[in-house]
Short mmCIF file of C-alpha atoms in Angstrom, two decimals:
data_model
loop_
_atom_site.label_atom_id
_atom_site.label_comp_id
_atom_site.label_asym_id
_atom_site.label_seq_id
_atom_site.Cartn_x
_atom_site.Cartn_y
_atom_site.Cartn_z
CA MET A 1 0.00 0.00 0.00
CA GLN A 2 1.26 3.45 -0.84
CA PRO A 3 1.74 6.03 1.95
CA ALA A 4 -0.94 8.61 2.61
CA PRO A 5 -1.11 11.46 0.08
CA PRO A 6 1.36 14.30 0.67
CA PRO A 7 0.04 17.48 2.30
CA SER A 8 -0.30 19.22 -1.05
CA LEU A 9 -2.83 16.64 -2.24
CA TRP A 10 -4.79 16.88 0.99
CA LEU A 11 -4.80 20.63 0.41
CA LEU A 12 -6.31 20.02 -3.00
CA LEU A 13 -8.96 17.81 -1.47
CA SER A 14 -9.89 20.41 1.12
CA LEU A 15 -9.51 23.63 -0.87
CA ALA A 16 -9.91 23.01 -4.58
CA LEU A 17 -13.65 22.42 -4.58
CA PRO A 18 -14.99 23.37 -1.17
CA GLY A 19 -18.48 21.88 -1.33
CA VAL A 20 -17.36 18.81 -3.25
CA ALA A 21 -14.30 18.08 -1.13
CA ALA A 22 -16.38 18.24 2.04
CA VAL A 23 -18.68 15.56 0.67
CA ALA A 24 -15.80 13.37 -0.45
CA LEU A 25 -14.10 13.58 2.96
CA GLY A 26 -17.28 12.73 4.84
CA ASP A 27 -18.47 16.11 6.13
CA PRO A 28 -21.25 15.32 8.63
CA GLU A 29 -23.47 17.92 6.97
CA ALA A 30 -23.31 15.88 3.77
CA THR A 31 -24.73 12.80 5.51
CA ALA A 32 -28.36 13.13 6.55
CA VAL A 33 -28.74 9.45 7.47
CA PRO A 34 -27.17 8.68 10.90
CA GLU A 35 -24.38 6.14 10.78
CA ARG A 36 -25.46 2.75 12.07
CA PRO A 37 -23.48 -0.45 12.49
CA PRO A 38 -23.29 -1.93 8.97
CA ALA A 39 -24.89 -5.24 8.10
CA ALA A 40 -22.58 -8.22 8.14
CA GLY A 41 -20.10 -8.00 5.29
CA LEU A 42 -20.79 -4.33 4.52
CA PRO A 43 -18.55 -1.34 5.20
CA SER A 44 -19.80 1.64 7.17
CA GLY A 45 -21.07 4.42 4.95
CA ILE A 46 -22.44 2.01 2.32
CA LEU A 47 -25.36 4.38 1.59
CA GLN A 48 -23.04 7.29 0.80
CA LEU A 49 -20.80 5.03 -1.27
CA ALA A 50 -23.79 3.82 -3.29
CA ALA A 51 -25.04 7.40 -3.79
CA ARG A 52 -21.67 8.51 -5.17
CA ALA A 53 -21.51 5.49 -7.47
CA ALA A 54 -24.99 6.36 -8.77
CA LEU A 55 -23.90 9.96 -9.39
CA HIS A 56 -20.75 8.91 -11.24
CA PHE A 57 -22.97 6.82 -13.50
CA PHE A 58 -25.52 9.63 -13.81
CA ASN A 59 -22.88 12.20 -14.80
CA PHE A 60 -21.34 9.91 -17.39
CA ARG A 61 -24.64 9.02 -18.99
CA ALA A 62 -25.83 12.63 -19.01
CA GLY A 63 -22.72 13.54 -21.01
CA SER A 64 -23.08 17.25 -20.21
CA PRO A 65 -20.51 19.37 -18.35
CA SER A 66 -23.37 21.80 -17.62
CA ALA A 67 -25.36 19.10 -15.82
CA LEU A 68 -22.76 17.71 -13.40
CA ARG A 69 -24.02 16.95 -9.91
CA VAL A 70 -22.43 15.98 -6.62
CA LEU A 71 -23.89 14.46 -3.48
CA ALA A 72 -25.49 16.84 -0.96
CA ALA A 73 -27.03 14.36 1.50
CA VAL A 74 -28.57 10.91 1.73
CA GLN A 75 -32.15 11.13 2.96
CA GLU A 76 -33.04 7.48 3.32
CA GLY A 77 -31.86 4.09 2.23
CA ARG A 78 -31.52 0.42 2.98
CA ALA A 79 -29.09 -2.30 1.99
CA ARG A 80 -29.87 -5.95 1.46
CA VAL A 81 -27.11 -8.53 1.42
CA ASP A 82 -27.17 -11.68 -0.68
CA PRO A 83 -24.17 -13.79 0.45
CA GLN A 84 -24.06 -15.53 -2.92
CA GLY A 85 -24.61 -12.54 -5.17
CA GLY A 86 -23.73 -9.25 -3.54
CA CYS A 87 -25.36 -6.21 -2.01
CA GLU A 88 -28.36 -4.24 -3.26
CA VAL A 89 -28.80 -0.68 -2.01
CA ASN A 90 -32.01 1.33 -2.49
CA LEU A 91 -31.76 4.98 -1.51
CA VAL A 92 -32.97 8.55 -1.93
CA PHE A 93 -30.48 11.44 -1.87
CA SER A 94 -30.23 15.11 -2.72
CA THR A 95 -27.69 16.66 -5.06
CA GLU A 96 -26.20 20.04 -5.78
CA ARG A 97 -24.62 21.64 -8.81
CA TYR A 98 -20.98 20.72 -9.30
CA ASN A 99 -19.92 24.05 -10.79
CA PRO A 100 -20.39 26.76 -8.14
CA GLU A 101 -20.15 29.45 -10.84
CA GLN A 102 -23.58 28.51 -12.19
CA GLN A 103 -25.69 30.62 -9.88
CA GLY A 104 -29.42 30.94 -9.46
CA GLU A 105 -30.43 27.27 -9.66
CA GLY A 106 -29.42 26.17 -6.17
CA GLN A 107 -30.15 22.66 -5.03
CA LEU A 108 -31.05 20.33 -7.86
CA GLY A 109 -33.50 18.20 -5.93
CA LYS A 110 -33.67 14.52 -5.16
CA CYS A 111 -32.50 11.37 -6.85
CA SER A 112 -33.63 7.82 -6.23
CA ALA A 113 -31.35 4.94 -7.11
CA ARG A 114 -30.92 1.21 -6.94
CA VAL A 115 -27.28 0.14 -6.86
CA PHE A 116 -26.17 -3.47 -6.95
CA PHE A 117 -22.62 -4.39 -5.92
CA LYS A 118 -21.43 -7.81 -7.01
CA ASN A 119 -19.36 -9.58 -4.37
CA HIS A 120 -15.74 -8.35 -4.48
CA LYS A 121 -16.20 -6.92 -7.98
CA PRO A 122 -16.18 -3.33 -9.29
CA ARG A 123 -18.60 -1.65 -11.72
CA PRO A 124 -21.91 -1.71 -9.79
CA ALA A 125 -25.15 -1.94 -11.73
CA VAL A 126 -27.06 1.33 -11.39
CA ASN A 127 -30.60 2.52 -12.00
CA VAL A 128 -30.94 6.20 -11.07
CA THR A 129 -33.64 8.84 -11.61
CA CYS A 130 -33.21 12.50 -10.69
CA ALA A 131 -35.83 15.24 -10.49
CA ARG A 132 -35.43 19.01 -11.01
CA PHE A 133 -32.79 18.50 -13.66
CA ALA A 134 -31.54 21.70 -15.26
CA GLU A 135 -33.76 22.92 -18.06
CA LYS A 136 -32.82 21.09 -21.24
CA VAL A 137 -32.67 24.16 -23.50
CA LYS A 138 -30.48 26.07 -21.04
CA ARG A 139 -28.21 23.05 -20.58
CA GLN A 140 -27.82 22.56 -24.32
CA ALA A 141 -27.04 26.26 -24.85
CA ARG A 142 -24.26 26.15 -22.25
CA ASP A 143 -22.75 23.01 -23.73
CA TYR A 144 -22.87 24.32 -27.29
CA LEU A 145 -21.25 27.61 -26.27
CA LEU A 146 -18.41 25.68 -24.63
CA TYR A 147 -18.12 23.48 -27.70
CA LYS A 148 -17.80 26.51 -30.00
CA GLN A 149 -15.14 28.05 -27.76
CA MET A 150 -13.11 24.83 -27.73
CA LYS A 151 -13.38 24.42 -31.50
CA GLN A 152 -12.18 27.99 -32.08
CA VAL A 153 -8.92 27.42 -30.21
CA LYS A 154 -6.22 27.66 -32.88
CA THR A 155 -3.47 25.95 -30.89
CA PRO A 156 -4.55 22.73 -29.13
CA LEU A 157 -4.32 23.11 -25.36
CA ASP A 158 -1.50 21.50 -23.38
CA ILE A 159 -1.83 22.31 -19.69
CA SER A 160 -0.54 20.82 -16.44
CA SER A 161 -1.63 20.84 -12.80
CA ILE A 162 -5.32 21.65 -12.51
CA PRO A 163 -5.89 22.68 -9.70
CA ASP A 164 -2.48 24.19 -8.95
CA SER A 165 -0.46 23.38 -5.82
CA HIS A 166 -2.59 25.84 -3.82
CA GLY A 167 -5.85 24.17 -4.82
CA HIS A 168 -6.83 26.97 -7.20
CA ILE A 169 -8.55 26.49 -10.55
CA ASP A 170 -8.22 29.49 -12.84
CA PRO A 171 -11.70 30.42 -14.12
CA SER A 172 -10.46 30.05 -17.70
CA LEU A 173 -9.55 26.42 -16.96
CA ARG A 174 -12.80 25.52 -15.22
CA PRO A 175 -14.42 24.18 -18.44
CA LEU A 176 -11.45 21.82 -18.91
CA TRP A 177 -11.82 20.61 -15.33
CA ASP A 178 -15.56 20.01 -15.81
CA LEU A 179 -14.97 18.07 -19.03
CA ALA A 180 -12.28 15.99 -17.31
CA PHE A 181 -14.61 15.32 -14.39
CA LEU A 182 -17.23 14.20 -16.88
CA GLY A 183 -14.83 11.67 -18.43
CA SER A 184 -13.46 10.62 -15.05
CA SER A 185 -16.99 9.84 -13.86
CA TYR A 186 -17.04 6.78 -16.09
CA VAL A 187 -13.72 5.56 -14.70
CA MET A 188 -14.76 6.17 -11.10
CA TRP A 189 -18.05 4.32 -11.60
CA GLU A 190 -16.31 1.37 -13.27
CA LYS A 191 -13.76 1.08 -10.45
CA THR A 192 -16.16 1.51 -7.52
CA SER A 193 -16.92 -1.56 -5.42
CA GLN A 194 -18.71 -2.02 -2.10
CA PHE A 195 -15.38 -1.40 -0.34
CA LEU A 196 -13.66 1.16 -2.60
CA HIS A 197 -14.71 4.49 -4.06
CA TYR A 198 -12.88 7.31 -5.82
CA TYR A 199 -12.70 11.04 -6.23
CA LEU A 200 -10.89 13.20 -8.76
CA ILE A 201 -8.38 15.50 -7.02
CA GLN A 202 -6.09 16.78 -9.78
CA LEU A 203 -5.27 16.69 -13.48
CA SER A 204 -1.54 16.38 -13.84
CA SER A 205 -1.77 17.07 -17.58
CA VAL A 206 -4.44 17.88 -20.17
CA LYS A 207 -3.95 17.83 -23.93
CA GLN A 208 -6.52 18.69 -26.54
CA LEU A 209 -6.04 16.48 -29.59
CA LYS A 210 -6.49 18.08 -32.97
CA THR A 211 -8.87 16.03 -35.09
CA GLU A 212 -10.78 16.41 -38.33
CA ASP A 213 -14.10 15.20 -36.95
CA ASP A 214 -16.68 17.23 -35.02
CA GLY A 215 -15.85 15.94 -31.55
CA ILE A 216 -13.64 17.54 -28.90
CA ASP A 217 -10.84 15.07 -28.12
CA PHE A 218 -8.82 15.13 -24.89
CA ASP A 219 -5.99 13.07 -23.47
CA PHE A 220 -5.42 13.69 -19.76
CA ILE A 221 -3.85 12.19 -16.65
CA ALA A 222 -6.28 12.18 -13.73
CA LEU A 223 -5.19 11.59 -10.15
CA LEU A 224 -7.92 9.68 -8.32
CA HIS A 225 -8.05 9.44 -4.54
CA GLU A 226 -8.96 5.87 -3.64
CA PHE A 227 -10.97 5.47 -0.44
CA SER A 228 -10.34 3.57 1.83
CA THR A 229 -6.76 2.60 0.86
CA GLN A 230 -5.81 6.31 0.65
CA GLU A 231 -3.79 5.60 -2.48
CA ILE A 232 -3.50 8.14 -5.29
CA ILE A 233 -4.21 6.33 -8.57
CA PRO A 234 -3.00 7.95 -11.83
CA CYS A 235 -5.27 7.18 -14.77
CA ARG A 236 -4.68 8.13 -18.37
CA ILE A 237 -8.05 8.96 -19.90
CA GLN A 238 -8.91 9.66 -23.52
CA MET A 239 -12.34 11.06 -24.23
CA VAL A 240 -14.36 12.40 -27.13
CA TRP A 241 -17.17 14.85 -26.39
CA TYR A 242 -19.79 16.42 -28.61
CA PRO A 243 -22.89 18.18 -27.19
CA GLY A 244 -25.94 15.95 -27.20
CA LYS A 245 -24.04 12.83 -28.23
CA PRO A 246 -22.89 9.89 -26.08
CA LEU A 247 -19.57 10.40 -24.37
CA LYS A 248 -16.72 8.12 -25.50
CA VAL A 249 -14.03 7.15 -23.00
CA LYS A 250 -10.88 5.02 -22.98
CA TYR A 251 -8.66 4.69 -19.94
CA TYR A 252 -5.77 2.93 -18.28
CA CYS A 253 -5.04 3.17 -14.56
CA GLN A 254 -1.66 2.47 -12.98
CA GLU A 255 -2.16 0.37 -9.88
CA LEU A 256 -0.20 -1.85 -7.53
CA GLN A 257 -1.57 -5.12 -8.84
CA SER A 258 -0.61 -7.91 -11.15
CA PRO A 259 -0.97 -7.36 -14.94
CA GLU A 260 -3.92 -9.77 -14.95
CA GLU A 261 -5.74 -7.65 -12.37
CA ALA A 262 -5.03 -4.27 -13.94
CA SER A 263 -7.86 -2.55 -15.76
CA GLY A 264 -6.11 -2.43 -19.12
CA MET A 265 -7.55 -0.17 -21.80
CA GLU A 266 -11.29 0.08 -21.42
CA GLU A 267 -13.76 1.64 -23.80
CA ALA A 268 -17.13 3.15 -23.08
CA SER A 269 -19.87 4.69 -25.13
CA GLY A 270 -23.15 6.01 -23.84
CA MET A 271 -24.79 4.25 -26.80
CA GLU A 272 -23.96 0.93 -25.22
CA GLU A 273 -25.58 -0.59 -22.16
CA THR A 274 -23.08 0.24 -19.43
CA SER A 275 -25.16 -1.31 -16.68
CA ALA A 276 -27.18 -4.43 -16.10
CA MET A 277 -30.09 -2.18 -15.16
CA ALA A 278 -32.02 0.47 -17.05
CA PRO A 279 -30.16 3.63 -18.13
CA THR A 280 -30.27 6.88 -16.26
CA GLU A 281 -33.44 8.94 -16.49
CA LEU A 282 -33.10 12.72 -16.75
CA ASN A 283 -36.20 14.57 -15.61
CA ASN A 284 -37.10 18.25 -15.84
CA SER A 285 -39.74 18.13 -13.13
#
């Protein structure tokens, strides 16, 4: 096991995204359901872990940097253990907007989810429905404006360290961070298990790839904080984004495991069934 993250990374966790980092580190205000002794074979905090897994899946399937959500609080939930199959969690939780710069819409309402963790395996099956989703027309306008700005860049971007060593994200780089979080959501969902979950803490490098097609192509190195091992996992992620179309993701994560256990190069497309359950539902109610 690697040593705990250096102070600079903990600074990123606590300062880079104040509301988000508090949730990731277990801020009591982000947990409405009192902690109870977990059922046999389950870790404490299984409801919060399941909610974050559902949101990773939700964000990936939504495919919109303007629609990113993070966990606010778990309102209710229950977990049922099948010793032969795994653990099924049914829960209701509230979310908030990921980008604090998008003012005026406040809390984004409740989500209900069913998350099934296979025994000792990652990539939980997720069925999640969220209400009070951002208005579709407004969301599409934001995404298309970002798309136009990215396409008009004459020199492809090549940037390192987002946030910087002080946990600061320059406002001009916030769209890149949001797009990277969008792509990382797929990786974090795929790697989550009933005993491990992940959070994006830094991009060590981001490159925009120049292509002839309509998509926006990125190649970036994401540093993921792995709970509960406290390891920092570097993942190389390649993604293609176009507003209104399914997100495409490939990734490889460097981990302390045998080659047979490593994730290898994975591919994802929102057009494919990425879960054993029904796809995410996006509501405007």
